[in-house]
Amino acid sequence: MKKLLIVFVLIISQLSFAQTAKEIIDKNIELSGGLTNWKLLNSVFLQGKVILGIKDEYPIKIYQQRPNLTKTVITIGGKDTAIEGYDGSKGYAMNYATNKIQEYKEYIPESFDNDFIDWENKGFEAKYLGKEKVGEIYCHKVELTKNVNKNYYYFDTKSFMLLKEIKKDETLTYSDYKKVGNLMMPFRLESSSAKKDGDYVMLLNKVEINKVFPANSFKF
């Protein structure tokens, strides 16, 4: 009887954790703009500056369009230079050894939507891992698993905004949220990794949504 009781408690506990993870994700989507507005998002234009290391600072522009088109441009010596992107069929990235943009056949574009939008239909499993601090802020920690890949997300317990994301080889932190149209967007993003060579801080001064880009915007 005791064994049956323990099994029952474990099952209820697991169901409770799964439901809590779903509730946290749903709350984030709701408070950051709502599922309908996120699904109506077709393009994003980001503008600001990126800081590499201590002193290297460059103006940056990022173009993103559904379903997975993207292009990142930085300004060097007053000249706009595309450094990475995906044109719908081919991926490109800067080869810093030759200082030229080149095609990468195995380039995998990121999804336009974040993982939370329709996460269940995308094949993710969600698990609530309790509360942890990000800096001085208490956050709900949620794990999303797909196949063998596990990503961890930290949501502010008060605002439910995403403050931190841990991927396989990268940690991203988000802050300075502002309203853009009907959506809440972070205007500060920091990326760090174990190698440290790709670490950066991005500070945005402009975010535009559902902007119509010229037809050649994603050409390289």
mmCIF file of C-alpha atoms in Angstrom:
data_model
loop_
_atom_site.group_PDB
_atom_site.id
_atom_site.type_symbol
_atom_site.label_atom_id
_atom_site.label_comp_id
_atom_site.label_asym_id
_atom_site.label_seq_id
_atom_site.Cartn_x
_atom_site.Cartn_y
_atom_site.Cartn_z
ATOM 1 C CA MET A 1 0.000 0.000 0.000
ATOM 2 C CA LYS A 2 2.864 2.354 0.881
ATOM 3 C CA LYS A 3 4.535 1.626 -2.472
ATOM 4 C CA LEU A 4 1.316 2.414 -4.332
ATOM 5 C CA LEU A 5 1.000 5.659 -2.379
ATOM 6 C CA ILE A 6 4.572 6.660 -3.241
ATOM 7 C CA VAL A 7 4.009 5.916 -6.938
ATOM 8 C CA PHE A 8 0.772 7.919 -6.877
ATOM 9 C CA VAL A 9 2.517 10.890 -5.228
ATOM 10 C CA LEU A 10 5.334 10.770 -7.797
ATOM 11 C CA ILE A 11 2.864 10.731 -10.698
ATOM 12 C CA ILE A 12 0.899 13.659 -9.272
ATOM 13 C CA SER A 13 4.163 15.537 -8.641
ATOM 14 C CA GLN A 14 5.333 15.051 -12.244
ATOM 15 C CA LEU A 15 1.973 16.166 -13.621
ATOM 16 C CA SER A 16 2.070 19.224 -11.384
ATOM 17 C CA PHE A 17 5.593 20.151 -12.572
ATOM 18 C CA ALA A 18 4.607 19.720 -16.242
ATOM 19 C CA GLN A 19 1.523 21.856 -15.731
ATOM 20 C CA THR A 20 3.539 24.527 -13.898
ATOM 21 C CA ALA A 21 6.071 24.698 -16.754
ATOM 22 C CA LYS A 22 3.227 25.135 -19.234
ATOM 23 C CA GLU A 23 1.627 27.815 -17.071
ATOM 24 C CA ILE A 24 4.902 29.757 -16.884
ATOM 25 C CA ILE A 25 5.420 29.611 -20.655
ATOM 26 C CA ASP A 26 1.792 30.605 -21.272
ATOM 27 C CA LYS A 27 2.190 33.516 -18.840
ATOM 28 C CA ASN A 28 5.322 34.708 -20.640
ATOM 29 C CA ILE A 29 3.531 34.637 -24.004
ATOM 30 C CA GLU A 30 0.488 36.405 -22.558
ATOM 31 C CA LEU A 31 2.410 39.201 -20.791
ATOM 32 C CA SER A 32 4.880 39.737 -23.627
ATOM 33 C CA GLY A 33 2.125 40.437 -26.148
ATOM 34 C CA GLY A 34 -0.159 37.438 -26.534
ATOM 35 C CA LEU A 35 -0.056 34.411 -28.831
ATOM 36 C CA THR A 36 -2.049 36.105 -31.620
ATOM 37 C CA ASN A 37 0.317 39.078 -31.824
ATOM 38 C CA TRP A 38 3.382 36.837 -31.823
ATOM 39 C CA LYS A 39 1.926 34.771 -34.666
ATOM 40 C CA LEU A 40 1.135 37.958 -36.616
ATOM 41 C CA LEU A 41 4.790 39.001 -36.368
ATOM 42 C CA ASN A 42 6.290 38.664 -39.865
ATOM 43 C CA SER A 43 9.491 40.696 -39.683
ATOM 44 C CA VAL A 44 11.851 42.373 -37.206
ATOM 45 C CA PHE A 45 14.450 45.085 -37.773
ATOM 46 C CA LEU A 46 17.019 45.640 -35.001
ATOM 47 C CA GLN A 47 19.469 48.523 -34.900
ATOM 48 C CA GLY A 48 22.078 49.504 -32.331
ATOM 49 C CA LYS A 49 25.656 48.646 -31.490
ATOM 50 C CA VAL A 50 27.562 45.487 -30.654
ATOM 51 C CA ILE A 51 30.496 45.456 -28.241
ATOM 52 C CA LEU A 52 33.134 42.764 -28.714
ATOM 53 C CA GLY A 53 35.653 42.321 -25.940
ATOM 54 C CA ILE A 54 36.390 45.549 -24.076
ATOM 55 C CA LYS A 55 36.898 48.185 -26.761
ATOM 56 C CA ASP A 56 35.679 46.861 -30.123
ATOM 57 C CA GLU A 57 32.352 48.542 -30.823
ATOM 58 C CA TYR A 58 30.421 48.556 -34.107
ATOM 59 C CA PRO A 59 27.032 49.788 -35.329
ATOM 60 C CA ILE A 60 24.845 46.785 -36.150
ATOM 61 C CA LYS A 61 21.645 46.097 -38.072
ATOM 62 C CA ILE A 62 19.762 42.806 -38.057
ATOM 63 C CA TYR A 63 16.996 41.923 -40.513
ATOM 64 C CA GLN A 64 14.714 38.960 -39.809
ATOM 65 C CA GLN A 65 11.711 37.771 -41.773
ATOM 66 C CA ARG A 66 9.422 34.770 -41.537
ATOM 67 C CA PRO A 67 9.949 31.866 -42.022
ATOM 68 C CA ASN A 68 13.743 31.937 -41.439
ATOM 69 C CA LEU A 69 15.313 34.737 -43.502
ATOM 70 C CA THR A 70 18.006 36.671 -41.663
ATOM 71 C CA LYS A 71 20.878 39.054 -42.315
ATOM 72 C CA THR A 72 23.304 40.709 -39.914
ATOM 73 C CA VAL A 73 25.195 43.811 -41.032
ATOM 74 C CA ILE A 74 27.872 45.730 -39.117
ATOM 75 C CA THR A 75 29.439 49.065 -40.053
ATOM 76 C CA ILE A 76 33.231 49.098 -40.312
ATOM 77 C CA GLY A 77 35.002 52.284 -41.338
ATOM 78 C CA GLY A 78 31.716 53.816 -42.409
ATOM 79 C CA LYS A 79 30.895 50.882 -44.703
ATOM 80 C CA ASP A 80 28.061 48.392 -44.116
ATOM 81 C CA THR A 81 29.354 44.811 -44.233
ATOM 82 C CA ALA A 82 27.143 41.708 -44.142
ATOM 83 C CA ILE A 83 28.658 39.146 -41.786
ATOM 84 C CA GLU A 84 26.044 36.394 -41.554
ATOM 85 C CA GLY A 85 22.638 35.328 -42.776
ATOM 86 C CA TYR A 86 20.298 32.981 -44.591
ATOM 87 C CA ASP A 87 18.576 33.887 -47.858
ATOM 88 C CA GLY A 88 15.966 31.128 -47.835
ATOM 89 C CA SER A 89 18.099 28.461 -49.494
ATOM 90 C CA LYS A 90 21.735 29.172 -48.592
ATOM 91 C CA GLY A 91 23.559 30.240 -45.457
ATOM 92 C CA TYR A 92 26.426 32.691 -45.369
ATOM 93 C CA ALA A 93 28.990 33.828 -42.800
ATOM 94 C CA MET A 94 32.114 35.935 -42.756
ATOM 95 C CA ASN A 95 35.393 34.062 -43.105
ATOM 96 C CA TYR A 96 37.661 36.286 -41.039
ATOM 97 C CA ALA A 97 40.788 34.552 -42.352
ATOM 98 C CA THR A 98 40.055 35.814 -45.870
ATOM 99 C CA ASN A 99 37.858 38.732 -44.741
ATOM 100 C CA LYS A 100 35.177 37.637 -47.208
ATOM 101 C CA ILE A 101 31.612 36.400 -46.906
ATOM 102 C CA GLN A 102 31.262 32.783 -48.001
ATOM 103 C CA GLU A 103 28.554 30.195 -48.421
ATOM 104 C CA TYR A 104 28.173 27.443 -45.841
ATOM 105 C CA LYS A 105 26.252 24.443 -47.148
ATOM 106 C CA GLU A 106 25.607 23.046 -43.654
ATOM 107 C CA TYR A 107 24.319 26.363 -42.287
ATOM 108 C CA ILE A 108 21.254 25.735 -40.120
ATOM 109 C CA PRO A 109 18.943 28.778 -39.897
ATOM 110 C CA GLU A 110 17.175 29.467 -36.628
ATOM 111 C CA SER A 111 13.405 29.436 -36.477
ATOM 112 C CA PHE A 112 11.799 32.872 -36.749
ATOM 113 C CA ASP A 113 9.577 32.136 -33.742
ATOM 114 C CA ASN A 114 11.107 31.482 -30.345
ATOM 115 C CA ASP A 115 10.844 27.979 -28.906
ATOM 116 C CA PHE A 116 7.825 28.850 -26.727
ATOM 117 C CA ILE A 117 5.415 29.498 -29.584
ATOM 118 C CA ASP A 118 3.568 26.179 -30.133
ATOM 119 C CA TRP A 119 6.307 24.366 -28.215
ATOM 120 C CA GLU A 120 4.197 21.238 -27.828
ATOM 121 C CA ASN A 121 3.525 20.979 -31.585
ATOM 122 C CA LYS A 122 7.249 21.440 -32.231
ATOM 123 C CA GLY A 123 7.969 18.294 -30.251
ATOM 124 C CA PHE A 124 9.347 19.873 -27.074
ATOM 125 C CA GLU A 125 8.800 18.536 -23.579
ATOM 126 C CA ALA A 126 8.682 21.105 -20.772
ATOM 127 C CA LYS A 127 9.770 20.597 -17.186
ATOM 128 C CA TYR A 128 9.700 23.003 -14.253
ATOM 129 C CA LEU A 129 12.971 22.973 -12.288
ATOM 130 C CA GLY A 130 12.114 25.357 -9.470
ATOM 131 C CA LYS A 131 13.388 28.849 -8.742
ATOM 132 C CA GLU A 132 16.891 30.266 -9.218
ATOM 133 C CA LYS A 133 18.391 33.715 -9.074
ATOM 134 C CA VAL A 134 19.634 35.576 -12.151
ATOM 135 C CA GLY A 135 21.678 38.331 -10.562
ATOM 136 C CA GLU A 136 19.409 39.547 -7.783
ATOM 137 C CA ILE A 137 16.158 38.510 -9.470
ATOM 138 C CA TYR A 138 14.313 35.297 -8.621
ATOM 139 C CA CYS A 139 13.330 33.363 -11.729
ATOM 140 C CA HIS A 140 11.299 30.298 -12.662
ATOM 141 C CA LYS A 141 13.618 27.812 -14.364
ATOM 142 C CA VAL A 142 12.097 25.782 -17.192
ATOM 143 C CA GLU A 143 13.735 23.045 -19.231
ATOM 144 C CA LEU A 144 12.679 22.404 -22.830
ATOM 145 C CA THR A 145 13.823 19.097 -24.269
ATOM 146 C CA LYS A 146 13.688 17.886 -27.857
ATOM 147 C CA ASN A 147 15.414 14.620 -28.725
ATOM 148 C CA VAL A 148 18.699 14.845 -26.773
ATOM 149 C CA ASN A 149 18.892 18.642 -26.797
ATOM 150 C CA LYS A 150 18.089 20.491 -23.585
ATOM 151 C CA ASN A 151 17.664 24.262 -23.283
ATOM 152 C CA TYR A 152 17.106 26.117 -20.023
ATOM 153 C CA TYR A 153 15.048 29.285 -19.625
ATOM 154 C CA TYR A 154 14.783 31.654 -16.671
ATOM 155 C CA PHE A 155 11.616 33.750 -16.333
ATOM 156 C CA ASP A 156 11.305 36.652 -13.896
ATOM 157 C CA THR A 157 8.877 35.484 -11.178
ATOM 158 C CA LYS A 158 7.170 38.910 -11.177
ATOM 159 C CA SER A 159 7.092 40.054 -14.814
ATOM 160 C CA PHE A 160 7.490 36.594 -16.440
ATOM 161 C CA MET A 161 9.877 38.125 -18.999
ATOM 162 C CA LEU A 162 12.706 35.866 -20.180
ATOM 163 C CA LEU A 163 15.950 36.946 -18.487
ATOM 164 C CA LYS A 164 18.319 34.104 -19.327
ATOM 165 C CA GLU A 165 18.633 31.252 -21.801
ATOM 166 C CA ILE A 166 21.223 28.475 -21.738
ATOM 167 C CA LYS A 167 21.815 26.536 -24.933
ATOM 168 C CA LYS A 168 24.366 23.818 -25.627
ATOM 169 C CA ASP A 169 27.328 26.153 -26.113
ATOM 170 C CA GLU A 170 25.944 29.623 -25.396
ATOM 171 C CA THR A 171 24.352 31.577 -22.566
ATOM 172 C CA LEU A 172 22.135 34.544 -23.454
ATOM 173 C CA THR A 173 20.834 37.146 -21.027
ATOM 174 C CA TYR A 174 18.061 39.626 -21.845
ATOM 175 C CA SER A 175 17.156 42.925 -20.186
ATOM 176 C CA ASP A 176 15.849 46.467 -20.756
ATOM 177 C CA TYR A 177 12.469 45.309 -22.052
ATOM 178 C CA LYS A 178 10.402 47.898 -23.912
ATOM 179 C CA LYS A 179 7.086 47.763 -25.726
ATOM 180 C CA VAL A 180 7.282 47.635 -29.515
ATOM 181 C CA GLY A 181 3.790 47.734 -30.967
ATOM 182 C CA ASN A 182 1.928 45.147 -28.896
ATOM 183 C CA LEU A 183 5.031 43.132 -28.033
ATOM 184 C CA MET A 184 7.636 43.365 -25.278
ATOM 185 C CA MET A 185 11.172 43.202 -26.658
ATOM 186 C CA PRO A 186 14.583 43.201 -24.915
ATOM 187 C CA PHE A 187 16.859 46.090 -25.911
ATOM 188 C CA ARG A 188 19.951 44.623 -24.268
ATOM 189 C CA LEU A 189 21.346 41.174 -25.044
ATOM 190 C CA GLU A 190 24.537 39.547 -23.784
ATOM 191 C CA SER A 191 26.068 36.367 -25.139
ATOM 192 C CA SER A 192 28.779 34.296 -23.487
ATOM 193 C CA SER A 193 30.310 30.898 -24.086
ATOM 194 C CA ALA A 194 33.038 28.700 -22.637
ATOM 195 C CA LYS A 195 35.412 29.657 -25.461
ATOM 196 C CA LYS A 196 34.865 33.397 -24.815
ATOM 197 C CA ASP A 197 35.918 34.275 -28.393
ATOM 198 C CA GLY A 198 32.323 34.885 -29.441
ATOM 199 C CA ASP A 199 31.209 36.880 -26.398
ATOM 200 C CA TYR A 200 29.365 40.127 -27.103
ATOM 201 C CA VAL A 201 26.962 42.708 -25.731
ATOM 202 C CA MET A 202 24.288 44.139 -28.030
ATOM 203 C CA LEU A 203 22.602 47.433 -27.139
ATOM 204 C CA LEU A 204 19.638 48.347 -29.319
ATOM 205 C CA ASN A 205 18.287 51.843 -29.951
ATOM 206 C CA LYS A 206 15.626 50.867 -32.487
ATOM 207 C CA VAL A 207 13.344 47.863 -32.975
ATOM 208 C CA GLU A 208 10.722 47.833 -35.728
ATOM 209 C CA ILE A 209 8.242 45.043 -36.358
ATOM 210 C CA ASN A 210 6.302 43.985 -39.466
ATOM 211 C CA LYS A 211 8.432 46.268 -41.609
ATOM 212 C CA VAL A 212 8.296 45.522 -45.354
ATOM 213 C CA PHE A 213 11.860 44.907 -46.542
ATOM 214 C CA PRO A 214 13.018 45.461 -50.140
ATOM 215 C CA ALA A 215 13.156 42.273 -52.222
ATOM 216 C CA ASN A 216 16.975 42.152 -52.185
ATOM 217 C CA SER A 217 17.358 42.625 -48.417
ATOM 218 C CA PHE A 218 18.532 39.050 -47.852
ATOM 219 C CA LYS A 219 20.842 38.708 -50.825
ATOM 220 C CA PHE A 220 24.583 38.278 -50.332
#
